mmCIF file with all atom_site columns, C-alpha atoms in Angstrom:
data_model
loop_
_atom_site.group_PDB
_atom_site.id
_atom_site.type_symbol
_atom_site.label_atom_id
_atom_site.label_alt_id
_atom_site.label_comp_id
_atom_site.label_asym_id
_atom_site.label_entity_id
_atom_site.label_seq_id
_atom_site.pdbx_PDB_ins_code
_atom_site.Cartn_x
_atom_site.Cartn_y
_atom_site.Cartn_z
_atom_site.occupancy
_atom_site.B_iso_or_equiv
_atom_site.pdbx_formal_charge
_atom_site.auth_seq_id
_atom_site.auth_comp_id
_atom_site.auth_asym_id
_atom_site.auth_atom_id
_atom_site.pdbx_PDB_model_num
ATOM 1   C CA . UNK A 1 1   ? -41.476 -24.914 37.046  1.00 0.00 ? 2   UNK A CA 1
ATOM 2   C CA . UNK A 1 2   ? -38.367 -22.822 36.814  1.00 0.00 ? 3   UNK A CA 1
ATOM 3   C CA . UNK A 1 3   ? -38.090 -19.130 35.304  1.00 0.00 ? 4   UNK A CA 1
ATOM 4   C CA . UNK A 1 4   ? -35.814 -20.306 32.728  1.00 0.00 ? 5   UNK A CA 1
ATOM 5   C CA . UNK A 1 5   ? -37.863 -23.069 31.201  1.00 0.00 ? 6   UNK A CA 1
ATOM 6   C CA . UNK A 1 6   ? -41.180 -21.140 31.492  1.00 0.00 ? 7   UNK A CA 1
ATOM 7   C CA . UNK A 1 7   ? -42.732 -20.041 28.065  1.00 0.00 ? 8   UNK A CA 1
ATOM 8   C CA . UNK A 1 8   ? -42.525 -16.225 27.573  1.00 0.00 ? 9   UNK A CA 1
ATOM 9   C CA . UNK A 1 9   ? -45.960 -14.619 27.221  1.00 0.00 ? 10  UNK A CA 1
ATOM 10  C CA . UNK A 1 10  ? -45.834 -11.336 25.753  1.00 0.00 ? 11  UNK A CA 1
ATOM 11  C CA . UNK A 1 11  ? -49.278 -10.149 26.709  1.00 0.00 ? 12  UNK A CA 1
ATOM 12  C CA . UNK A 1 12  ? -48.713 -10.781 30.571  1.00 0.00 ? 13  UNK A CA 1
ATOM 13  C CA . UNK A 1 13  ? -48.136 -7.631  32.054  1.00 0.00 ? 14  UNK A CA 1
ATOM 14  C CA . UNK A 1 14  ? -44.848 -9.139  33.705  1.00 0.00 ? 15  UNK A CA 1
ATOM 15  C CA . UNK A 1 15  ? -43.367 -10.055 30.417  1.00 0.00 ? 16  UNK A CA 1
ATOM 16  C CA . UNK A 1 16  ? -41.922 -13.463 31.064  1.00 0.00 ? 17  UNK A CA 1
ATOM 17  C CA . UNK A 1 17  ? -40.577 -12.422 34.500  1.00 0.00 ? 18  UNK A CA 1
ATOM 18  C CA . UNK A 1 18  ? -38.624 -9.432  32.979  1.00 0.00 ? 19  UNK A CA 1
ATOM 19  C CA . UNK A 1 19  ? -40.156 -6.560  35.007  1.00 0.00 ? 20  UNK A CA 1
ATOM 20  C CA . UNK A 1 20  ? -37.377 -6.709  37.265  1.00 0.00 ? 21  UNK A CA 1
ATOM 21  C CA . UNK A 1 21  ? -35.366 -4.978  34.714  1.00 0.00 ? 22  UNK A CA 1
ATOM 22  C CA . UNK A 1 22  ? -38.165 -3.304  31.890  1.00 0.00 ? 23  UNK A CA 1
ATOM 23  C CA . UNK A 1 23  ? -40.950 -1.384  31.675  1.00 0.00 ? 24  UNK A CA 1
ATOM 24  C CA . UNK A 1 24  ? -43.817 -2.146  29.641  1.00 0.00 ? 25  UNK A CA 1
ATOM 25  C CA . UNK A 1 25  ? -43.564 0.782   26.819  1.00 0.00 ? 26  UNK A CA 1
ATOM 26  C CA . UNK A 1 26  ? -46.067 1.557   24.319  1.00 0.00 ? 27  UNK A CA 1
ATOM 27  C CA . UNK A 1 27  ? -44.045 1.883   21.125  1.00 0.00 ? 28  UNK A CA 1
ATOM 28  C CA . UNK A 1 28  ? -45.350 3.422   17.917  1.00 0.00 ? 29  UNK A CA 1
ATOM 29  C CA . UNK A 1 29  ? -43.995 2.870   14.537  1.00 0.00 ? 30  UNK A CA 1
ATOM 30  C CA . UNK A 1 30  ? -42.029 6.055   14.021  1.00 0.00 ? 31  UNK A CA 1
ATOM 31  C CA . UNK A 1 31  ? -43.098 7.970   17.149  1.00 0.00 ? 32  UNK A CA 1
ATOM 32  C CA . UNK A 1 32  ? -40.282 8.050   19.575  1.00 0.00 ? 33  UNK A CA 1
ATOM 33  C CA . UNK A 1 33  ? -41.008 7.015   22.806  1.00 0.00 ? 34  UNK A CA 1
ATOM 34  C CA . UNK A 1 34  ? -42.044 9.899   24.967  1.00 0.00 ? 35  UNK A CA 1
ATOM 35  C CA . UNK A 1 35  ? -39.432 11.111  27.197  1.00 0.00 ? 36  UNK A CA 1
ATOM 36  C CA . UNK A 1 36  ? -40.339 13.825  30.230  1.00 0.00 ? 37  UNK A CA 1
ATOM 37  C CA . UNK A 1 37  ? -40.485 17.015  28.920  1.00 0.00 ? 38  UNK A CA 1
ATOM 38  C CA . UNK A 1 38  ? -37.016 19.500  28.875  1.00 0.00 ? 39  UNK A CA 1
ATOM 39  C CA . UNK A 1 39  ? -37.320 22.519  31.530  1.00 0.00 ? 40  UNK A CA 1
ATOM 40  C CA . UNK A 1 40  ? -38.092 25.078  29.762  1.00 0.00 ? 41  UNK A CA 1
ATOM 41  C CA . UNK A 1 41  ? -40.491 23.734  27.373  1.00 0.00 ? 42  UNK A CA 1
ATOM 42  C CA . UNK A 1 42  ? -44.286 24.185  27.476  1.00 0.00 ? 43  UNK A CA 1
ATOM 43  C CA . UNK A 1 43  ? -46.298 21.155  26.770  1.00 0.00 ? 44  UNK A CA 1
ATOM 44  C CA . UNK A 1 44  ? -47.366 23.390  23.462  1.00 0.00 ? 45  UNK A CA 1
ATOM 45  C CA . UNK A 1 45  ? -43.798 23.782  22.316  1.00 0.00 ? 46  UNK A CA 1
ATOM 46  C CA . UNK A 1 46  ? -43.151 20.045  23.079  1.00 0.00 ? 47  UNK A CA 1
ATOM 47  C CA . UNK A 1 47  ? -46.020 19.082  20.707  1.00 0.00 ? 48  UNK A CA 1
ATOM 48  C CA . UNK A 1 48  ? -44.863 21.562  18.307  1.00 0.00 ? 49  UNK A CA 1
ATOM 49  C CA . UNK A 1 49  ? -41.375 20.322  18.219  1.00 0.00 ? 50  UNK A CA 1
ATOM 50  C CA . UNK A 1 50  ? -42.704 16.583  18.389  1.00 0.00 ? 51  UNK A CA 1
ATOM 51  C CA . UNK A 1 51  ? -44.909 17.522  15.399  1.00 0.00 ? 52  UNK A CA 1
ATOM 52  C CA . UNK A 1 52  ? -41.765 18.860  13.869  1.00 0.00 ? 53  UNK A CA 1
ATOM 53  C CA . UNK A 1 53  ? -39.484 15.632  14.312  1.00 0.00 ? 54  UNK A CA 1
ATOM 54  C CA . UNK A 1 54  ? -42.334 13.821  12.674  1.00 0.00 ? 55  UNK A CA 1
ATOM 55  C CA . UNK A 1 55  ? -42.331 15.837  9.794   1.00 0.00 ? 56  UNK A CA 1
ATOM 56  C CA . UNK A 1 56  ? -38.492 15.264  9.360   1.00 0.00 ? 57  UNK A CA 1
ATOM 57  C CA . UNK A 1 57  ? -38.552 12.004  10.027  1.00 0.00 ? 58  UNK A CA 1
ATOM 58  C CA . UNK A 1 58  ? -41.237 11.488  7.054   1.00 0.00 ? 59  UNK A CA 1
ATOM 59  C CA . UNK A 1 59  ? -39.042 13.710  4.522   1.00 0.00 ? 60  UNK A CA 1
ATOM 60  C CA . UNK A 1 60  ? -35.728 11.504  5.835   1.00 0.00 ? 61  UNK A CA 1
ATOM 61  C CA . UNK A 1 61  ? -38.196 8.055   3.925   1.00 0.00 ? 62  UNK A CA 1
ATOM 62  C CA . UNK A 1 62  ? -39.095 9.546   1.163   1.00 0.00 ? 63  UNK A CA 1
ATOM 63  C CA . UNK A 1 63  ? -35.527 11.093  0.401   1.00 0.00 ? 64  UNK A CA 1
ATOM 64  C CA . UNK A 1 64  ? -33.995 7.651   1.112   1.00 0.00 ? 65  UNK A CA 1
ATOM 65  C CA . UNK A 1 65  ? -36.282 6.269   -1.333  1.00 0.00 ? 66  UNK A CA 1
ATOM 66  C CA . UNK A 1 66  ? -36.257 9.002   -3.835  1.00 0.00 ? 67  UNK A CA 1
ATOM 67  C CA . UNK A 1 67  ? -32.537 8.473   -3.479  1.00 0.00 ? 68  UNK A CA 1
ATOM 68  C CA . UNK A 1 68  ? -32.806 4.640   -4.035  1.00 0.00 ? 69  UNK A CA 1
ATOM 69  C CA . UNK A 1 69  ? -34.735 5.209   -7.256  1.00 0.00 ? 70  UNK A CA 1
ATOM 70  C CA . UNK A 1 70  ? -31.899 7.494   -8.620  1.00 0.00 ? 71  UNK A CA 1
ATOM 71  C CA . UNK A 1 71  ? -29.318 4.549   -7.992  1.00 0.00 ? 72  UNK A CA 1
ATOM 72  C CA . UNK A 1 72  ? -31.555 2.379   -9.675  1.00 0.00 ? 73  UNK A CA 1
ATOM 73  C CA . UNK A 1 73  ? -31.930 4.304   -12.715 1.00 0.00 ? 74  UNK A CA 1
ATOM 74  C CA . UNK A 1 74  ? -28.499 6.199   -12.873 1.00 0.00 ? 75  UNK A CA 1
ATOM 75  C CA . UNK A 1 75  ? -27.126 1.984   -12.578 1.00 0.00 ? 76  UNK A CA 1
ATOM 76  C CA . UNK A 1 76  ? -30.022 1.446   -15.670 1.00 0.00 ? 77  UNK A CA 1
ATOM 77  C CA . UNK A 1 77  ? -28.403 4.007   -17.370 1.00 0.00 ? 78  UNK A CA 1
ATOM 78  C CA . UNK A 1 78  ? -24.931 3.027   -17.020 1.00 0.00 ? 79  UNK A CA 1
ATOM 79  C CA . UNK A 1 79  ? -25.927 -0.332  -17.782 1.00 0.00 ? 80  UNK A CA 1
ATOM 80  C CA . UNK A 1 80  ? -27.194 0.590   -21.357 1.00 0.00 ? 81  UNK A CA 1
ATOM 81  C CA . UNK A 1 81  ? -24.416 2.635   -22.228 1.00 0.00 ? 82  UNK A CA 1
ATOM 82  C CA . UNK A 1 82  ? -22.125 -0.282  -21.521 1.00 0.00 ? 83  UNK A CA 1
ATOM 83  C CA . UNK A 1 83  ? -20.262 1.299   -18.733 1.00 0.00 ? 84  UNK A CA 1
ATOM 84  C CA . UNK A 1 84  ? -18.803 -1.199  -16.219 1.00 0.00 ? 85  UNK A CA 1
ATOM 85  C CA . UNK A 1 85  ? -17.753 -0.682  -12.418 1.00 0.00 ? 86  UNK A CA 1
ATOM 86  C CA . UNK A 1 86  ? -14.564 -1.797  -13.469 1.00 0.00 ? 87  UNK A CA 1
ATOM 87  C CA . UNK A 1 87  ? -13.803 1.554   -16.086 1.00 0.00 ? 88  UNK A CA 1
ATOM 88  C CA . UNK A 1 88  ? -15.069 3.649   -13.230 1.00 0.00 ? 89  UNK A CA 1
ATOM 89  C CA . UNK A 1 89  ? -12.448 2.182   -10.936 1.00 0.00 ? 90  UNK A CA 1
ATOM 90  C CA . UNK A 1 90  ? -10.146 2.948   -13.642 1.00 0.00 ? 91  UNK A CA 1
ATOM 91  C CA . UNK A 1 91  ? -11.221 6.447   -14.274 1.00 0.00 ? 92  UNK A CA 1
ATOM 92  C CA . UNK A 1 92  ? -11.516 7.100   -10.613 1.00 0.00 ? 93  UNK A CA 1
ATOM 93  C CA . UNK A 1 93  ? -7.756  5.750   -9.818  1.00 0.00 ? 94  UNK A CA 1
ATOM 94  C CA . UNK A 1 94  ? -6.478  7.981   -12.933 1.00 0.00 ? 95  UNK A CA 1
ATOM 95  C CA . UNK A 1 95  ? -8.155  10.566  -11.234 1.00 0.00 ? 96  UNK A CA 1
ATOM 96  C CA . UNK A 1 96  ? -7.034  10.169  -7.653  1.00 0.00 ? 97  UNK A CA 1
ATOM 97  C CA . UNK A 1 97  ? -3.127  9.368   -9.120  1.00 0.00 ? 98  UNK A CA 1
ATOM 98  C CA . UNK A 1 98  ? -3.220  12.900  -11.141 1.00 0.00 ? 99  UNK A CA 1
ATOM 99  C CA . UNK A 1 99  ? -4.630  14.298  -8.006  1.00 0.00 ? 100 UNK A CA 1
ATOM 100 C CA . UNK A 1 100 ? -1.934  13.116  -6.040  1.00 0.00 ? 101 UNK A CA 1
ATOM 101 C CA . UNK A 1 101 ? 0.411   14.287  -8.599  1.00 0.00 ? 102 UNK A CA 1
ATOM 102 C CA . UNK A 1 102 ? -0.347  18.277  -8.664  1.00 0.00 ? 103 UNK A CA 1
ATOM 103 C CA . UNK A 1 103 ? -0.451  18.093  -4.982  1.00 0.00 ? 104 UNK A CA 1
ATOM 104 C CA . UNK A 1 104 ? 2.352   20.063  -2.828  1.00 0.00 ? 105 UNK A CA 1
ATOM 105 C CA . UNK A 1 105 ? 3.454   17.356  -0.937  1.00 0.00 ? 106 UNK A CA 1
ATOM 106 C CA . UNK A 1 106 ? 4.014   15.380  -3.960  1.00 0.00 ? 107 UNK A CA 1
ATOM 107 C CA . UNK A 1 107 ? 6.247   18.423  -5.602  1.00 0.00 ? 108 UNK A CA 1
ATOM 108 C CA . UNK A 1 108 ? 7.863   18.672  -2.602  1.00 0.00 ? 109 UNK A CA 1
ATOM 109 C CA . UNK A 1 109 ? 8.779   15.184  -2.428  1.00 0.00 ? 110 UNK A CA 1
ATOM 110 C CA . UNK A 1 110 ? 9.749   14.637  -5.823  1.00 0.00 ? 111 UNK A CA 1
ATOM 111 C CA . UNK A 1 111 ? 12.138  18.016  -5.523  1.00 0.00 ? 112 UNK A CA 1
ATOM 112 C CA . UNK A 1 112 ? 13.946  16.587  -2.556  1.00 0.00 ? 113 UNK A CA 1
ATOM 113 C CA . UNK A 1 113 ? 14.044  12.857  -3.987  1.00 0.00 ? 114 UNK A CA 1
ATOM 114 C CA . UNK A 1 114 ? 15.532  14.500  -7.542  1.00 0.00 ? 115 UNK A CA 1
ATOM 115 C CA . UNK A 1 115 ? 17.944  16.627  -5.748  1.00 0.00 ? 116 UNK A CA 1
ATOM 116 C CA . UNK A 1 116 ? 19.139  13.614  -3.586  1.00 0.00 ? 117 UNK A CA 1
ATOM 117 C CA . UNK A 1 117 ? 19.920  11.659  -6.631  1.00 0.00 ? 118 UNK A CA 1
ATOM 118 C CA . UNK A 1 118 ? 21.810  14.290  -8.068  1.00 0.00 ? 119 UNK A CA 1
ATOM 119 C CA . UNK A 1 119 ? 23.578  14.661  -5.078  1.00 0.00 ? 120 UNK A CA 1
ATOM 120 C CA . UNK A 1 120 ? 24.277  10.532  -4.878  1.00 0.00 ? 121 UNK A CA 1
ATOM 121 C CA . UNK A 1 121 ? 25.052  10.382  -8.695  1.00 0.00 ? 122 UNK A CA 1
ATOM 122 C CA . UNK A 1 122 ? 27.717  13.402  -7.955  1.00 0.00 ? 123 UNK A CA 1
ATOM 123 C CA . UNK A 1 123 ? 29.295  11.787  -4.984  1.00 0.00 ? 124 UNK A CA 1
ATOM 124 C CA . UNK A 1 124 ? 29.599  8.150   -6.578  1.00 0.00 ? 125 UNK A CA 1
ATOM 125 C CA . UNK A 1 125 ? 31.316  9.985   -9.966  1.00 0.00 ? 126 UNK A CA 1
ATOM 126 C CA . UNK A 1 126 ? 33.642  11.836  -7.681  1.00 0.00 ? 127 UNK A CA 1
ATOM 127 C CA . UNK A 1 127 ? 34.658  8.400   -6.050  1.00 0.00 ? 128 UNK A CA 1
ATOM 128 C CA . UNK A 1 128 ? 34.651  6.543   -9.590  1.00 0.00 ? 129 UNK A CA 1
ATOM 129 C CA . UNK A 1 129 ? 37.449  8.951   -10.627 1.00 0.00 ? 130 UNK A CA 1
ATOM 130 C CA . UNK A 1 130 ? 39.193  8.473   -7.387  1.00 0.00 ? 131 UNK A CA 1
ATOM 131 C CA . UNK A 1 131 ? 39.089  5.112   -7.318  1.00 0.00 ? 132 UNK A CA 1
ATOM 132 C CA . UNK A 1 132 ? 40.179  5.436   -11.218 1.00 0.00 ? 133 UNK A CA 1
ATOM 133 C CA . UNK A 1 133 ? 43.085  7.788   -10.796 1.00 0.00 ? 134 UNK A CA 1
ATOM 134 C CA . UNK A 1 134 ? 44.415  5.311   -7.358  1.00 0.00 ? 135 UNK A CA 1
ATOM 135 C CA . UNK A 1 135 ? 44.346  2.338   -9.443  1.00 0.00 ? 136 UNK A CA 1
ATOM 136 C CA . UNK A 1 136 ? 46.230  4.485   -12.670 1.00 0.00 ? 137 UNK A CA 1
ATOM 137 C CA . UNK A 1 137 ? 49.074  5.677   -9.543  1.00 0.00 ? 138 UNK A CA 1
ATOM 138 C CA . UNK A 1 138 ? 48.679  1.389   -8.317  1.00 0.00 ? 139 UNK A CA 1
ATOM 139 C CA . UNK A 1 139 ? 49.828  0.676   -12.276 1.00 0.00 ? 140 UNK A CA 1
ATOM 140 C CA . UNK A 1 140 ? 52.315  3.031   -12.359 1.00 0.00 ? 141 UNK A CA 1
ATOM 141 C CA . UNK A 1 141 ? 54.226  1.809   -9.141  1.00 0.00 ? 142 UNK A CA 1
ATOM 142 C CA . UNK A 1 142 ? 57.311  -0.462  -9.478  1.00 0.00 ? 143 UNK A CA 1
ATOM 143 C CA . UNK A 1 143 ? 55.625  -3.346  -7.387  1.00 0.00 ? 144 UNK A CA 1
ATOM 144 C CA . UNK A 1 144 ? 52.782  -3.248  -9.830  1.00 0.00 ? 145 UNK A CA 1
ATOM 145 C CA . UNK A 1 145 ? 55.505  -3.271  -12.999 1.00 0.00 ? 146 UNK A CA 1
ATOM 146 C CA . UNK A 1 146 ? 57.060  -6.126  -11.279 1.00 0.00 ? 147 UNK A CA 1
ATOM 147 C CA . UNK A 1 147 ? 54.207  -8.499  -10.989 1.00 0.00 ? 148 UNK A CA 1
ATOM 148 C CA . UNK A 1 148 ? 53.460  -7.289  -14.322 1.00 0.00 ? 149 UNK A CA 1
ATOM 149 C CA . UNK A 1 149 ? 56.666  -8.589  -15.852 1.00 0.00 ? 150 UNK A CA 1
ATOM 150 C CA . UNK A 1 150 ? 56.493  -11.746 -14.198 1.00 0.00 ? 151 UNK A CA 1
ATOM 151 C CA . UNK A 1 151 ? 53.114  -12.494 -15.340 1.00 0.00 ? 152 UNK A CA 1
ATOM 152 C CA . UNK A 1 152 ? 54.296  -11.612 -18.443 1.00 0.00 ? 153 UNK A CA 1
ATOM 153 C CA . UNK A 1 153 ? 57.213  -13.540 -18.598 1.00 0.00 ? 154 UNK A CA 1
ATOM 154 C CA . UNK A 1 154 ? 55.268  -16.441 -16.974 1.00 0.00 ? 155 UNK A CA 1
ATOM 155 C CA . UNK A 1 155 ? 52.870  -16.303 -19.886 1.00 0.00 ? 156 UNK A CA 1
ATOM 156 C CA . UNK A 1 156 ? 55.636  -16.353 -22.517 1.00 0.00 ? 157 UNK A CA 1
ATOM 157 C CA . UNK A 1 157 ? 56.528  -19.481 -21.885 1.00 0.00 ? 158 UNK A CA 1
ATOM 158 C CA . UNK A 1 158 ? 53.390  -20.679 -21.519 1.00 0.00 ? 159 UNK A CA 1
ATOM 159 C CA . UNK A 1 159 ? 52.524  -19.378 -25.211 1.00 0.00 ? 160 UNK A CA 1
ATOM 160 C CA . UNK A 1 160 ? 55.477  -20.540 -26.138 1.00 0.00 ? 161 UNK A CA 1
ATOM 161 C CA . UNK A 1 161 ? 55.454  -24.395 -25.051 1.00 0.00 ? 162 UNK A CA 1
ATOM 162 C CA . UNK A 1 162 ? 51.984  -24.755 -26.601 1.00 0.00 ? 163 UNK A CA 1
ATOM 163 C CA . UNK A 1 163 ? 53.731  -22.895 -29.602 1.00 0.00 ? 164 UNK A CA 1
ATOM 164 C CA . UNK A 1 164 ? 55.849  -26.142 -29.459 1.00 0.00 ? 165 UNK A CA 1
ATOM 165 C CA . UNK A 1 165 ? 53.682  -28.335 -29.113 1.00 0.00 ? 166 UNK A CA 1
ATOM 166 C CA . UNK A 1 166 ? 53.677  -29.433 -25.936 1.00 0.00 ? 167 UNK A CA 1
ATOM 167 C CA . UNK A 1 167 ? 50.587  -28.991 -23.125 1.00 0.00 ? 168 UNK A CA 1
ATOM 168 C CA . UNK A 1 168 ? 52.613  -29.009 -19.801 1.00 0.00 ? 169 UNK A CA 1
ATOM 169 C CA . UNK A 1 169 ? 53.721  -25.870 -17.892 1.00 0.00 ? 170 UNK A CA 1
ATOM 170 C CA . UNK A 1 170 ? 57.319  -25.703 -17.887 1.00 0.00 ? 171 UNK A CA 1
ATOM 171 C CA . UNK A 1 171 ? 59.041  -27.285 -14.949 1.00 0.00 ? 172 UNK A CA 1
ATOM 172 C CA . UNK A 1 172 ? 60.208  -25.462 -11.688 1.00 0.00 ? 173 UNK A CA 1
ATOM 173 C CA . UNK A 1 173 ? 64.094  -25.090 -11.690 1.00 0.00 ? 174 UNK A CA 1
ATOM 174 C CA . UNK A 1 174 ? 65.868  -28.007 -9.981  1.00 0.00 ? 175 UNK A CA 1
ATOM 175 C CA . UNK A 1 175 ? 63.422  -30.847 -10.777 1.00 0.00 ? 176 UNK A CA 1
ATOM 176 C CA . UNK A 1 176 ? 65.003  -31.576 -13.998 1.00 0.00 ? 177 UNK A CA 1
ATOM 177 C CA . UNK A 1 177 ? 62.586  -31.809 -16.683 1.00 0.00 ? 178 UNK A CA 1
ATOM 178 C CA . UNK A 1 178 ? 59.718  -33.903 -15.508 1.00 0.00 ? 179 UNK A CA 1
ATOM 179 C CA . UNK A 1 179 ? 56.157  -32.457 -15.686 1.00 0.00 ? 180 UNK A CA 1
ATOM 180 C CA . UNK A 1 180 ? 53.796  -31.575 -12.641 1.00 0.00 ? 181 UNK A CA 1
ATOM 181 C CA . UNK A 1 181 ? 52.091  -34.520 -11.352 1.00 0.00 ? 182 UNK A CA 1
ATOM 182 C CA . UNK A 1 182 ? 48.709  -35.177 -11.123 1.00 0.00 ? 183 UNK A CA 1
ATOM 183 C CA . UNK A 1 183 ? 48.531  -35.111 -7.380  1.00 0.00 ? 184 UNK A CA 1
ATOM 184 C CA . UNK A 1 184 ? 49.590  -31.675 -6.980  1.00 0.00 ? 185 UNK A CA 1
ATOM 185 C CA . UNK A 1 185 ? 48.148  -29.671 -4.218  1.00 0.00 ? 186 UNK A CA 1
ATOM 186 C CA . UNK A 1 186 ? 45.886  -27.583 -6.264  1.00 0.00 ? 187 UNK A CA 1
#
């Protein structure tokens, strides 16, 4: 039969065919496995400090489930006084978001954002009144006053054929008096 269809038995003293690789290993619930002794140490110190670790070890259960019984009750007690995970998030991210807010690199930050929008604000005001005085000069030019009157004149007689009566723009000089077409180019 081959190795890898052969049943494992765990009381043979090979393992299953393992040994190449393990070591049969007494194991003890909570006792560590023993491992050789550190220079130094006499076997009396190594019990000693074994003895020790055990003790620990112990104390590390019975605070985890000391602890565990808290969390159950302090949950009980939360419970009954009809607190919900959900306000504790709350209270926790009000918390953590006034935290944030008294810190220095937050001040700092804010300082330096507030004094960069005063800064922007300053520099787009200073070109709203240039751009503001350059279009005042632009009015003020004689090629502005120009197309100015012409729109205005333009506009007269637009006001004033409707004033008339009549819908039509008035005719281009040289065609005589017959209104635009309705295949013009525009």
């Amino acid at each position: 039969m081959d190795s890898a269809s052969q049943d494992i038995n765990l009381n043979s003293p090979n393992k299953g065919g393992l040994s190449d690789f393990m070591t049969d290993v007494p194991v003890e619930p909570g006792v560590a496995p023993r491992a050789p002794a550190v220079e130094g140490l006499t076997e009396v110190e190594e019990e000693e400090l074994r003895a020790e670790l055990a003790k620990v070890e112990e104390e590390i259960v019975t605070l985890r489930q000391v602890l565990a019984a808290k969390e159950r009750h302090c949950g009980e007690l939360k419970r009954r006084l009809g607190l919900s995970t959900l306000g504790e998030l709350k209270q926790n991210l009000s918390r953590s978001w006034h935290d944030v807010q008294v810190s220095t690199a937050y001040k700092k930050t804010q300082e330096t954002l507030s004094q960069a929008g005063q800064k922007t604000s300053a520099a787009l005001s200073t070109m709203g009144s240039a751009i503001s005085r350059k279009l005042g000069d632009m009015r003020n030019s004689a090629t502005f006053k120009s197309f100015e009157d012409r729109v205005g004149t333009i506009k007269s007689k637009v006001v004033g054929s409707r004033e008339n009566g009549s819908d039509n723009l008035p005719s281009s000089p040289g065609s005589g008096d017959q209104p635009l077409s309705d295949h013009a180019p525009f």
